[in-house]
XYZ file of C-alpha atoms in Angstrom:
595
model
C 64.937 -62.173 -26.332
C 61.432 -61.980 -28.157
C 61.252 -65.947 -28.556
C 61.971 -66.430 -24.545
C 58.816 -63.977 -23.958
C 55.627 -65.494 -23.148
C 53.160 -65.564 -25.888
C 50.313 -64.169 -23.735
C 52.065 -60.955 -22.746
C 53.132 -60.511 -26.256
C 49.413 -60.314 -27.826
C 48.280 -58.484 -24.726
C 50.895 -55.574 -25.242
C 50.202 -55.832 -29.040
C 46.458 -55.332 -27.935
C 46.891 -52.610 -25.650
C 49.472 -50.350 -28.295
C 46.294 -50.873 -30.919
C 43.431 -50.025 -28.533
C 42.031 -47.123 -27.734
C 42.756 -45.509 -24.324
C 39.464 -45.572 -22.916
C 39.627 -49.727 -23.511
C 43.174 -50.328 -21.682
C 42.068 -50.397 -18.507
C 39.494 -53.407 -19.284
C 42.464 -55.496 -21.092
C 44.617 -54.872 -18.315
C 43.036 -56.667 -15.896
C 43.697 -59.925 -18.079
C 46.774 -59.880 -16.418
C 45.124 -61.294 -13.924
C 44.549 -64.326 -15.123
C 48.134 -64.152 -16.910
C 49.581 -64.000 -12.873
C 47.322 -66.402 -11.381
C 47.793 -69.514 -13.869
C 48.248 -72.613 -11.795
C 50.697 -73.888 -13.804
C 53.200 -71.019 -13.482
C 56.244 -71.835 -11.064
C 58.459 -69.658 -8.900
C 60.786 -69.292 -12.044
C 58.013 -68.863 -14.408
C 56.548 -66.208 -12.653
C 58.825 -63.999 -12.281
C 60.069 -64.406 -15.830
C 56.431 -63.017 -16.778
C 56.855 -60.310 -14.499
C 60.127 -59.082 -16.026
C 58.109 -59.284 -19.167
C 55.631 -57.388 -18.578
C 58.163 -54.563 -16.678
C 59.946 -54.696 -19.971
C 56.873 -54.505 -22.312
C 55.337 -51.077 -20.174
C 52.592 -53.308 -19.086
C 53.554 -52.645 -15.421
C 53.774 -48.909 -16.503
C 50.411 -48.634 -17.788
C 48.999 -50.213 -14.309
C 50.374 -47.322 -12.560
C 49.348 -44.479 -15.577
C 45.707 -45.921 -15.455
C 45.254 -45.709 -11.940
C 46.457 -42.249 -11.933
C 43.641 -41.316 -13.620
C 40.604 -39.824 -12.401
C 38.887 -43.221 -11.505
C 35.087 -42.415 -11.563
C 35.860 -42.105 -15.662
C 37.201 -45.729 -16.387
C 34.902 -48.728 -17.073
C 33.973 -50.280 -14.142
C 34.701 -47.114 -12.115
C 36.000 -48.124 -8.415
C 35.833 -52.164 -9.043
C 38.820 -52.075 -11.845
C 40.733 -49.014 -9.908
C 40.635 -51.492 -7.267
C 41.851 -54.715 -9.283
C 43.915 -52.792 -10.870
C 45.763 -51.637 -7.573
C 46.107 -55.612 -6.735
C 47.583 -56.657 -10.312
C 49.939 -53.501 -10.047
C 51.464 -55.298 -6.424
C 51.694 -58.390 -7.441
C 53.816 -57.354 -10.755
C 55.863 -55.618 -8.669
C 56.470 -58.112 -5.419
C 59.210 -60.763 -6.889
C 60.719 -58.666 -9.633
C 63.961 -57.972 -9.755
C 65.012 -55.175 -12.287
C 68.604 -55.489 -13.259
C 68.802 -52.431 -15.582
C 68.201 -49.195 -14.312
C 67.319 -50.170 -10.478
C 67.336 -47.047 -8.888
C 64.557 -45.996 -11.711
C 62.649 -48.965 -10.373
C 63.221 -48.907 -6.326
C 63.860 -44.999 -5.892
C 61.030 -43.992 -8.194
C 58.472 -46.337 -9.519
C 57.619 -48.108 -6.800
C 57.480 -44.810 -4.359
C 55.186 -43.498 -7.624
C 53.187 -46.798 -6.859
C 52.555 -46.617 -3.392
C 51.672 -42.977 -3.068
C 48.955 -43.979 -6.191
C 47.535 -46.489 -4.105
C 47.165 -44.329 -1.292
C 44.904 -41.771 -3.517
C 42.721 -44.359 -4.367
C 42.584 -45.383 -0.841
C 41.671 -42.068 -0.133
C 39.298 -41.409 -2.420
C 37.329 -44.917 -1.442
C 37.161 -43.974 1.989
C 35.675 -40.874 1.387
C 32.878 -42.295 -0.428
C 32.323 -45.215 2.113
C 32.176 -42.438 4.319
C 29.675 -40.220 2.784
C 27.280 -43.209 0.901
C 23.940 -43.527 1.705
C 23.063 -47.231 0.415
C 23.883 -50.280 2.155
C 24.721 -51.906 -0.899
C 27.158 -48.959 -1.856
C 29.240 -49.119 1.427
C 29.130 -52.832 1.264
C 30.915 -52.072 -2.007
C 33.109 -49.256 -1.434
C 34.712 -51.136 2.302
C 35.335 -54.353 -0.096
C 37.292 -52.482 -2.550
C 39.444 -50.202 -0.106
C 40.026 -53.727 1.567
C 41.027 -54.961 -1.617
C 43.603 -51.508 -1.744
C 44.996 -52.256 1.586
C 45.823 -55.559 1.329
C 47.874 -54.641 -2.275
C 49.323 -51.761 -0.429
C 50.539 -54.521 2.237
C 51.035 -57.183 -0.450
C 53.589 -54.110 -1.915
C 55.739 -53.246 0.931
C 55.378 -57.118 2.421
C 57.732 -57.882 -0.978
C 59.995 -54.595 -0.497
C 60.545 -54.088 3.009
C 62.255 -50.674 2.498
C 58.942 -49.456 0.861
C 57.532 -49.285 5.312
C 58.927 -46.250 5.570
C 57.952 -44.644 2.667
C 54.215 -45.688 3.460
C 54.315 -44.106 6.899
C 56.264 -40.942 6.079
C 53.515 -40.462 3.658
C 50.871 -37.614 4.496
C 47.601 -39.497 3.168
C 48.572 -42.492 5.335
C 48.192 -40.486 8.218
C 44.785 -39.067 6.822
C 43.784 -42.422 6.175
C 44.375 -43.575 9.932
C 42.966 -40.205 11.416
C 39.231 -41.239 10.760
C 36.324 -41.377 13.146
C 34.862 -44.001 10.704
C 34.958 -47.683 12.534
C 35.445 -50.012 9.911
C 37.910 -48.247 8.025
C 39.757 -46.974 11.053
C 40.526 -50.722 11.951
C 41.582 -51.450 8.019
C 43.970 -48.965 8.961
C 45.230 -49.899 12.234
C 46.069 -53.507 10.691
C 47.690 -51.834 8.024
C 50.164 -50.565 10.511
C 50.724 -53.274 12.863
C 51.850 -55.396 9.379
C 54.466 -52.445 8.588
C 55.305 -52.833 12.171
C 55.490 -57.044 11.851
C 57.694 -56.529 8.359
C 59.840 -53.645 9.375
C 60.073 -53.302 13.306
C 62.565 -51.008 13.268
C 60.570 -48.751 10.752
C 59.700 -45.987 13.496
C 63.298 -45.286 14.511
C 63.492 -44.629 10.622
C 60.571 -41.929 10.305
C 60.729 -38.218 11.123
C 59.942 -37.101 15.232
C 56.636 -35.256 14.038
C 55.584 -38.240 11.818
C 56.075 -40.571 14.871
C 54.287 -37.793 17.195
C 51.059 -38.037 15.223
C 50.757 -41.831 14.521
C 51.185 -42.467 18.804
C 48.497 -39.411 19.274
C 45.746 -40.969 17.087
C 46.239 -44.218 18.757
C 46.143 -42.361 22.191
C 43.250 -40.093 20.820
C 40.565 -43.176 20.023
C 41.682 -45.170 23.104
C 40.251 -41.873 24.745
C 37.600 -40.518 22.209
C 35.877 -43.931 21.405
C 33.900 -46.941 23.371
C 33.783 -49.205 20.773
C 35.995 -52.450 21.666
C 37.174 -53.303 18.350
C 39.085 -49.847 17.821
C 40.679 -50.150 21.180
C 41.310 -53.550 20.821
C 43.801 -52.553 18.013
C 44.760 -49.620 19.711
C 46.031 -50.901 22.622
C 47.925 -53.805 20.300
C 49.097 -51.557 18.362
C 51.091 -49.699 21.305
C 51.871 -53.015 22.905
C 53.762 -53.740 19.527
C 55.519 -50.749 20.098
C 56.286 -51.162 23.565
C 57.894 -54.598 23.144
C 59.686 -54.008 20.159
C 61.315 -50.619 21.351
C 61.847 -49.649 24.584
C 63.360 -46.311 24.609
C 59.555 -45.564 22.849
C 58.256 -46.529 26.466
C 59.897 -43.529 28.035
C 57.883 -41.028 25.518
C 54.935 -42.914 26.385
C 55.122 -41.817 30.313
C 56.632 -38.768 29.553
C 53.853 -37.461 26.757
C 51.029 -39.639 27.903
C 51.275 -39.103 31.589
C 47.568 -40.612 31.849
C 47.954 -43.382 29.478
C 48.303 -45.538 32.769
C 44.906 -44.457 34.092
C 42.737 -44.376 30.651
C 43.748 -48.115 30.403
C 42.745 -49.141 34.045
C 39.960 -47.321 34.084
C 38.192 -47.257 30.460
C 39.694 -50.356 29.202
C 39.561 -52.812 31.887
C 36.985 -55.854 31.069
C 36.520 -55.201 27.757
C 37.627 -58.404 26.287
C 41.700 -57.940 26.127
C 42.481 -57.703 29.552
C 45.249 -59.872 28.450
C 47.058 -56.754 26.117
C 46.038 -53.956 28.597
C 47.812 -55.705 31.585
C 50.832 -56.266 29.294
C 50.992 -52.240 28.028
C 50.034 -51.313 31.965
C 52.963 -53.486 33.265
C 55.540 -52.555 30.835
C 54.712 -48.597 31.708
C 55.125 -49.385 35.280
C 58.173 -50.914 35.182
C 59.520 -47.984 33.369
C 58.555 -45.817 35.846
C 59.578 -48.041 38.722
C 62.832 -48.489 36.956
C 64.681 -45.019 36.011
C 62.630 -41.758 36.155
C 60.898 -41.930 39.435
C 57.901 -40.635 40.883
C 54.449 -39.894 38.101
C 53.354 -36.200 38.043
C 49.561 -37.673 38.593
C 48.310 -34.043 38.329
C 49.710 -34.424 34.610
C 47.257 -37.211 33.369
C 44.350 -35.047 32.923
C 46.383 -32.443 30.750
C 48.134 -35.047 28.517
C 44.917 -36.750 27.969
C 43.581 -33.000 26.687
C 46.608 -32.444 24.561
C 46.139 -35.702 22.643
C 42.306 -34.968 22.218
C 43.439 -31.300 21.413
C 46.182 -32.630 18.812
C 43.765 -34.799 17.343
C 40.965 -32.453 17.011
C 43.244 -29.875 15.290
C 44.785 -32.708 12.804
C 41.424 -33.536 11.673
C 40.216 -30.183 11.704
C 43.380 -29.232 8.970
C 42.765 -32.634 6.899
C 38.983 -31.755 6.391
C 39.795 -28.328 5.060
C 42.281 -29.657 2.742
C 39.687 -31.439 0.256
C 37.367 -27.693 0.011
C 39.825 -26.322 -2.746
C 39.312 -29.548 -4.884
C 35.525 -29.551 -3.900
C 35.505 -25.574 -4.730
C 37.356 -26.498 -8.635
C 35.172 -29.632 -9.026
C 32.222 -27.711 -8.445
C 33.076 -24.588 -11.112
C 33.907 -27.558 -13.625
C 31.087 -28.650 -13.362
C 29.205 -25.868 -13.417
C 30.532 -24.849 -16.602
C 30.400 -27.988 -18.301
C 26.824 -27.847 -17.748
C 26.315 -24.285 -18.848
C 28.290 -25.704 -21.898
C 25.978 -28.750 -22.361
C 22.864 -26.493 -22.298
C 23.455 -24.114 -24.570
C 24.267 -27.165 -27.108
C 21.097 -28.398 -26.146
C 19.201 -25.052 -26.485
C 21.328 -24.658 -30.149
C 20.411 -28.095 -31.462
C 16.800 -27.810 -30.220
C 16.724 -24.482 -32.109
C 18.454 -25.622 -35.472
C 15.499 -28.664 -34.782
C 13.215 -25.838 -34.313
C 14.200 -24.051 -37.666
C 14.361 -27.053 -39.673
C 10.661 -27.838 -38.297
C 9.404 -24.787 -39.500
C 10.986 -25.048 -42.748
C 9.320 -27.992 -43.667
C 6.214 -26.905 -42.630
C 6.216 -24.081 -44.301
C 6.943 -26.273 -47.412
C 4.325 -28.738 -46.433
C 1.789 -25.429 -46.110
C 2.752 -24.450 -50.263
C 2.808 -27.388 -51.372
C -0.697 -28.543 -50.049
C -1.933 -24.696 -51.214
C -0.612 -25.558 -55.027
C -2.465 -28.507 -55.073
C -5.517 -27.212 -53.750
C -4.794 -24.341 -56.487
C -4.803 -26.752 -58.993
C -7.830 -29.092 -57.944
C -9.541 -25.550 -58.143
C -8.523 -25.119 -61.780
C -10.015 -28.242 -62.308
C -13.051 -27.811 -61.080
C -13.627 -23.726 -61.968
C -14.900 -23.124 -65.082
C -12.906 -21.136 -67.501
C -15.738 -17.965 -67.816
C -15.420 -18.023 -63.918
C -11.843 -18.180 -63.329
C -11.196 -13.884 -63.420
C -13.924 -13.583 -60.846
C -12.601 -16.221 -58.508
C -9.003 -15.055 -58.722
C -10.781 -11.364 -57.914
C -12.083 -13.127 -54.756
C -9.704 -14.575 -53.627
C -7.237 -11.417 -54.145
C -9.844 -9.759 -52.113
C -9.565 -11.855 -49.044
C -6.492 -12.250 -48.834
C -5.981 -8.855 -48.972
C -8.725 -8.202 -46.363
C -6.711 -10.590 -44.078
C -3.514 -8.931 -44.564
C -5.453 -5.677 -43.469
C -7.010 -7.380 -40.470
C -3.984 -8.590 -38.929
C -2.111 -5.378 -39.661
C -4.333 -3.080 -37.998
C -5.310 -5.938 -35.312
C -1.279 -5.706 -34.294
C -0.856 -2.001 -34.604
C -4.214 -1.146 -32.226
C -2.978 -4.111 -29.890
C 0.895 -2.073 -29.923
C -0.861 1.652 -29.403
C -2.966 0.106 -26.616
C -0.136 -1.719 -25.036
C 1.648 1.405 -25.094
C -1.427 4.064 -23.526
C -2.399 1.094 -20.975
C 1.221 1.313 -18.966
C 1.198 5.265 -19.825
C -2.234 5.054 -18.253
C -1.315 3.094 -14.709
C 2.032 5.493 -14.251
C -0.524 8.545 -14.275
C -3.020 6.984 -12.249
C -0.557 5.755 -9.712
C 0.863 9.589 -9.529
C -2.713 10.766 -9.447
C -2.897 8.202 -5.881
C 0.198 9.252 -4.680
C -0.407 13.008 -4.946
C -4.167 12.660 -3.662
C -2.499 10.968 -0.470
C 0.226 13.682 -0.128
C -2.006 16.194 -0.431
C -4.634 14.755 2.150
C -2.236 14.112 4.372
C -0.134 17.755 4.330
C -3.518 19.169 4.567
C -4.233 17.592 7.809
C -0.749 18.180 9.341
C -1.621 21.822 8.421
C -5.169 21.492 10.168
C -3.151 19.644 13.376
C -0.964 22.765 13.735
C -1.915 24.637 16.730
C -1.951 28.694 16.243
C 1.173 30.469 17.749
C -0.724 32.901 20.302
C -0.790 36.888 20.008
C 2.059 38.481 21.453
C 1.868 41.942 22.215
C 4.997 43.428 20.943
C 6.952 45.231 23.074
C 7.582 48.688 24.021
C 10.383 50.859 22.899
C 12.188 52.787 25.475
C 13.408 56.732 25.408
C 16.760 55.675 24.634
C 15.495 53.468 21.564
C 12.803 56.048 20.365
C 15.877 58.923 20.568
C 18.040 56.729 18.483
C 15.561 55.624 15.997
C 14.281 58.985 15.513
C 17.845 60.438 14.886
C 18.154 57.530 12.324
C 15.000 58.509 10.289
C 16.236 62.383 10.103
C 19.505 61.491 9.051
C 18.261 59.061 5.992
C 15.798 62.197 5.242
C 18.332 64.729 4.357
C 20.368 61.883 2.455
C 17.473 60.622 0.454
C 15.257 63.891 0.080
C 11.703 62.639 -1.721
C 11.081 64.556 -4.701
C 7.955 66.702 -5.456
C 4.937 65.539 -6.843
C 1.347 67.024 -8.074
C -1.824 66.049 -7.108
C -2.467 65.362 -10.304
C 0.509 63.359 -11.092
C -0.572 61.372 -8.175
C -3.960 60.929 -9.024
C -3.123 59.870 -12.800
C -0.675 56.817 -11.237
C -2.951 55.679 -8.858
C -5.658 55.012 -11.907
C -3.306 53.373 -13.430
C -2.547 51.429 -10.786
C -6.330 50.426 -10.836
C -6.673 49.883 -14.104
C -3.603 47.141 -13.916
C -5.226 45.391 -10.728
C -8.743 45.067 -12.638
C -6.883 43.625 -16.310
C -4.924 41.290 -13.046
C -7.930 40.163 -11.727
C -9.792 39.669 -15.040
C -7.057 37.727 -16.600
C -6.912 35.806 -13.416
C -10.623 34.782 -13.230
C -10.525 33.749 -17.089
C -7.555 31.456 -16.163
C -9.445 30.099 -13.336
C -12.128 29.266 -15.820
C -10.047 27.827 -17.873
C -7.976 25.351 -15.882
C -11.377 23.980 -14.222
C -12.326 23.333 -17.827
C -8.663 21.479 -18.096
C -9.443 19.210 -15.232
C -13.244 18.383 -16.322
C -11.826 17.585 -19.766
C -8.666 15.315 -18.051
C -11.633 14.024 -15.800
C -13.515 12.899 -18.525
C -10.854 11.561 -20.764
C -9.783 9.486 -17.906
C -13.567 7.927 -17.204
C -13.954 7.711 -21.157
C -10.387 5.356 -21.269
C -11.266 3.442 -18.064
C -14.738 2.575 -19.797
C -12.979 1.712 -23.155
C -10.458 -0.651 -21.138
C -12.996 -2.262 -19.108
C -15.302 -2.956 -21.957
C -16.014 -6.803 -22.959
C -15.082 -8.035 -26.558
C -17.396 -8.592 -28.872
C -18.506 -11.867 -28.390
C -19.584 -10.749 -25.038
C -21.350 -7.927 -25.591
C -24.905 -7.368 -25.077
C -27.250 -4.658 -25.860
C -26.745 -3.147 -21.923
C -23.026 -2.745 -22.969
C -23.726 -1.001 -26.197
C -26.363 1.468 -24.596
C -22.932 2.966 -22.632
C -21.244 3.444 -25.719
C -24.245 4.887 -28.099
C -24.717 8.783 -27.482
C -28.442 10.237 -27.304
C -27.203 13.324 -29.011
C -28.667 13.845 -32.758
C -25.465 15.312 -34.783
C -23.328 12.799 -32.929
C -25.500 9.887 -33.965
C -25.889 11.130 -37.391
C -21.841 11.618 -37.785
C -21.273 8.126 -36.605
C -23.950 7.221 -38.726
C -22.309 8.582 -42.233
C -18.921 7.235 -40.756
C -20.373 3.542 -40.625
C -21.769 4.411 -44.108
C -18.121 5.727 -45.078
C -16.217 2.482 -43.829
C -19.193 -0.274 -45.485
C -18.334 1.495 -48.913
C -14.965 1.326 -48.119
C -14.771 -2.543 -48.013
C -16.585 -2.920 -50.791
C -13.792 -1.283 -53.021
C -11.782 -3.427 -54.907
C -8.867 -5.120 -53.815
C -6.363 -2.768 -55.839
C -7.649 0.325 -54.166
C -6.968 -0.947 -50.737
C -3.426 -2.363 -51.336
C -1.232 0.608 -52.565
C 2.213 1.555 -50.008
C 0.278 4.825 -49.539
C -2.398 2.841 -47.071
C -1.009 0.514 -45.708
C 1.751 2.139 -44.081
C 0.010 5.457 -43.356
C -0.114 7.660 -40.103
C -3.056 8.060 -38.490
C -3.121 11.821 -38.771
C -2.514 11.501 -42.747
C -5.664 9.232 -43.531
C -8.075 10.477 -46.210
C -11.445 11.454 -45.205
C -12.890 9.402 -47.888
C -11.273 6.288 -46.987
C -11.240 5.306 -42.605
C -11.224 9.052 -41.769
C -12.413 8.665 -38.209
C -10.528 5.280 -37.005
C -10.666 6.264 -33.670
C -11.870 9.407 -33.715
C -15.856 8.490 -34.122
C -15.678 6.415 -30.850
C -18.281 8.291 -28.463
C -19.222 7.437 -24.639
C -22.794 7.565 -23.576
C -24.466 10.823 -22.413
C -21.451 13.259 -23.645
C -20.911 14.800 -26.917
C-alpha cells in the first residue's frame, strides 16, 4: 500500500517521471544513499527494494545502462555506479508476482548489461594512453566486476548464465595483465558459489574457459597470471574429478609446463598440489603418458587460443566500420550548418553595411546642401553626375579588358605549347630521317628467254585488244602546248602561294612577339621612359594617327555626362563603336619599329 512505501522512494520516482531523460541517470544514483542508510535493517531493506522493483526504479537502472554510456553525465563513473546500485537492488529481493518475469528475464537482461559495460571499459583501459585514464578506467571495471559477483553471489543460479555468456569469455581471453586477473577472480568466485556450475555449461563453453587458462600458463611469465591460473585449475581439480581425466587426456603436457616453467615462482605450494593430483590419475586408471603428446597439446592450446582471439578482435571492426560513417556524416552535417549560419552571418553583415554606406552618403549629401550655395548647387550636382559616371565607366571597361585578356592569355599558352610540341616533333622526325642509312643499288635482274617469250606474247595480245587510235602531228603538237601552258599557270599559282604563306607566318610571327611584349609590359606605375620608347613607333603617319586618336579620346571625356551614359555605349561591341567616340580602343596600340 502507498502509506507502507518509504517516503524517499516515493519523491525520487515522482522526480524521475517529471525529469527529463538526459537528468535520470544523475537522480538515480541517490539510490545510493537510499540503500546504504545505516539505520535500515534486514527487514527494512528489503522492503525498499520491493519498492523500488514496484515503482520501475530498478527498471530504469537497467534501461539507463543500456544506453550508449559515453552520452550520460558522468560518462563511465555513473555507468559504473550505476551497475553497483542495479546489484544491490536486485541481491535480497524476492518478487512474489510475476517471478519468472523477474528470475528468467530481468535479471539474465541484467547480467548480460553488465557484461557490455565490462566490455566496453576494458577496451578503453586497454587502448588509453594517460596514466590517470587507466587508473580510472581499471577502478571502474573493478567496480563492474565486483556488482557482477555481488549479482550472482545473491542468485546462485545466475553462475551459469554468466559463464555460458559469450562476452565473459571475451572478457577472460585478454593479453592485458591487470584485467586478465579481474577476470580470473571473477571465475574462481562463480566456482566458490556454484561448484558444480561447469557440469552445468555446454562441452565447447567448458573447452575454451580450460584452454585460456592452459594458454597463459604457457604464453605468459608474469607470476601473478599464473598464480591464478594454476588456482584456478587446482579449484577444478579438487572439486571435480572426472575434469582431471580431460586434463591428461587434452593437456598431455600440462604435467611438464608446470615442473618446468612454474616451479619456484612463489606457489610451489598449488603447483605440487595440481602436479600430484594429475599423477595420481595417471598412476591410477589410464596407464602409461604418450610423452611424445606434450609438445602437440601444448601447440593446440596456443593454436586454440590464438584463433579465439584472432575471431573476438574481428568482431568489434563492423561496429568500428558504422561508428566511423556516423560520424563522418554527422560531421559533414555539422559543417554545412556551420558554413550556412556563417553565410546567413555573412549576408546579414553585408546588409548592414550597405545600410551603414547610404546612410553615412545622405548625410554627407545633406551637410553638402548646407554648405553649397544655392547659385552653385546645378554645377555641383553636374560634377558629381560626372564622376560617378566616369567611375561606372572605369570599372566597366577595367572588368571587360581584364575578361578578354583572361580569355587570349590561356588561348595564347595552348598555341604556344603546340607551337613547342610540333617544333620538337619536327626536329626530332627530321633527324630520324637524317639517321636512316640509304638502301644500296641493286642491279635488277635479268629476264630469261622463257620470261622475255612470255612477256612479249602478253604485250601483242593486249595490242590487238586495245588498238591505239590515230593521231596528227598537229593534234599532238596543239595538246602538248596545252599541256605547257597548264604546268606554267601550276607553277605560277604555286610560287604566288609560296609568297603568300611566308607572308602568313611573318605576320603570325609578329603578332605573337607584339602579344608577348604587350603581356610582359609593366603597369603604369612602373613604367619609365625606356619602356615607352618600345611601344612609340618612329613612323610619321603612325605617330600622327595615334596622335589625332589621343586628341579624339581627351574630347571625348570632356563631354558631358549624358552623352556618355546612354544603353547604346555602354553595352556596345567593340566592332560597332563610333569613330567619333573611342574608335580605336585597341586598335591604335603600335609596337616599336613596325607599322
Amino acid at each position: 500500500p502507498m502509506a507502507a512505501t518509504d517516503p524517499q522512494v516515493l519523491a525520487l520516482a515522482a522526480q524521475i517521471t517529471e525529469s527529463r531523460e538526459q537528468d535520470i541517470p544523475l537522480l538515480l544514483l541517490k539510490l545510493k544513499g537510499i540503500l546504504h542508510s545505516p539505520s535500515l535493517g534486514c527487514e527494512e531493506s528489503s522492503k525498499i527494494k520491493q519498492d523500488l522493483y514496484d515503482y520501475g526504479l530498478t527498471q530504469y537502472c537497467l534501461l539507463v545502462l543500456k544506453r550508449d554510456h559515453a552520452q550520460l553525465h558522468g560518462a563511465w563513473a555513473t555507468a559504473a555506479q550505476l551497475a553497483e546500485i542495479l546489484s544491490h537492488c536486485c541481491v535480497g529481493l524476492e518478487v512474489k508476482e510475476d517471478p519468472e518475469e523477474f528470475y528468467k528475464k530481468f535479471l539474465p537482461s541484467a547480467i548480460d548489461s553488465l557484461l557490455v559495460l565490462g566490455k566496453r571499459l576494458q577496451a578503453r583501459f586497454i587502448r588509453a594512453i594517460k596514466d590517470k585514464e587507466k587508473q580510472d578506467f581499471l577502478h571502474w571495471f573493478q567496480i563492474v566486476t565486483d556488482a557482477i559477483c555481488w549479482l550472482f553471489g545473491g542468485h546462485i543460479h545466475l553462475a551459469a548464465c554468466v559463464l555460458q555468456n559469450d562476452r565473459f569469455l571475451q572478457l577472460l581471453i585478454t593479453d592485458d595483465v591487470e584485467t586478465a586477473i579481474i577476470m580470473m577472480s571473477v571465475l574462481h568466485n562463480i566456482l566458490r558459489i556454484n561448484s558444480s556450475v561447469l557440469l552445468q555449461v555446454e562441452e565447447e563453453t567448458l573447452h575454451s574457459v580450460l584452454d585460456e587458462l592452459v594458454y597463459k600458463l604457457s604464453s605468459t611469465t608474469n607470476p601473478a597470471v599464473g598464480s591464478a591460473a594454476t588456482k584456478l585449475l587446482l579449484l577444478v581439480a579438487k572439486l571435480h574429478k572426472q575434469l582431471v581425466q580431460l586434463f591428461t587426456a587434452r593437456y598431455k603436457g600440462l604435467k611438464g609446463l608446470l615442473s618446468k616453467q612454474w616451479s619456484g615462482k612463489g606457489f610451489d605450494r598449488e603447483v605440487n598440489q595440481l602436479l600430484d593430483l594429475l599423477y595420481l590419475e595417471q598412476s591410477s586408471g589410464k596407464g602409461g603418458v604418450q610423452k611424445q603428446h606434450e609438445a602437440a597439446s601444448i601447440i593446440q592450446a596456443a593454436w586454440r587460443g590464438f584463433q579465439t582471439r584472432k575471431r573476438l578482435k574481428k568482431l568489434p571492426q563492423a561496429v568500428i566500420t558504422l561508428q566511423r560513417s556516423f560520424r563522418a556524416k554527422r560531421e559533414k552535417e555539422l559543417q554545412h550548418l556551420t558554413k550556412q549560419k556563417e553565410d546567413e552571418a555573412l549576408k546579414l553583415q553585408m546588409q548592414l553595411q550597405r545600410q551603414k554606406a547610404m546612410r553615412l552618403f545622405h548625410e554627407r549629401q545633406l551637410a553638402l546642401l548646407e554648405v553649397v550655395h544655392a547659385s552653385q548647387m546645378n554645377k555641383y550636382l553636374q560634377e558629381m553626375e560626372e564622376k560617378s559616371a566616369l567611375t561606372i565607366q572605369r570599372f566597366w571597361r577595367g572588368y571587360r579588358a581584364r575578361k578578354i585578356f583572361h580569355q587570349q592569355k590561356q588561348s595564347l599558352k595552348e598555341y604556344k605549347a603546340a607551337i613547342i610540341i610540333q617544333r620538337a616533333a619536327c626536329k626530332f622526325l627530321e633527324k630520324r630521317r637524317r639517321r636512316r642509312p640509304l638502301s644500296p643499288w641493286k642491279e635488277p635482274k635479268g629476264l630469261t628467254d622463257e620470261q622475255r617469250l612470255a612477256l612479249q606474247q602478253k604485250v601483242d595480245d593486249y595490242i590487238k585488244l586495245h588498238p591505239a587510235s590515230q593521231m596528227s602531228e598537229e593534234t599532238s603538237k596543239e595538246l602538248h602546248m596545252q599541256a605547257q601552258a597548264k604546268l606554267a599557270q601550276f607553277l605560277l599559282r604555286s610560287r604566288l602561294d609560296q609568297r603568300a604563306a611566308q607572308r602568313r607566318e611573318a605576320l603570325l610571327a609578329q603578332v605573337n612577339t607584339d602579344v608577348e611584349l604587350l603581356m610582359n609590359a609593366p603597369g603604369l606605375a612602373e613604367t619609365t621612359e625606356k619602356d615607352l620608347g618600345a611601344f612609340m613607333s618612329r613612323s610619321i603617319p603612325v605617330a600622327t594617327k595615334a596622335r589625332q586618336t589621343h586628341n579624339t579620346m581627351l574630347k571625348y571625356t570632356r563631354w558631358p555626362w549624358w552623352k556618355k551614359l546612354g544603353d547604346e555605349f555602354e553595352f556596345m561591341e567593340d566592332d560597332v563603336i563610333p569613330d567619333d567616340a573611342i574608335n580605336t580602343e585597341l586598335e591604335t596600340l603600335f609596337i616599336g619599329g613596325r607599322k
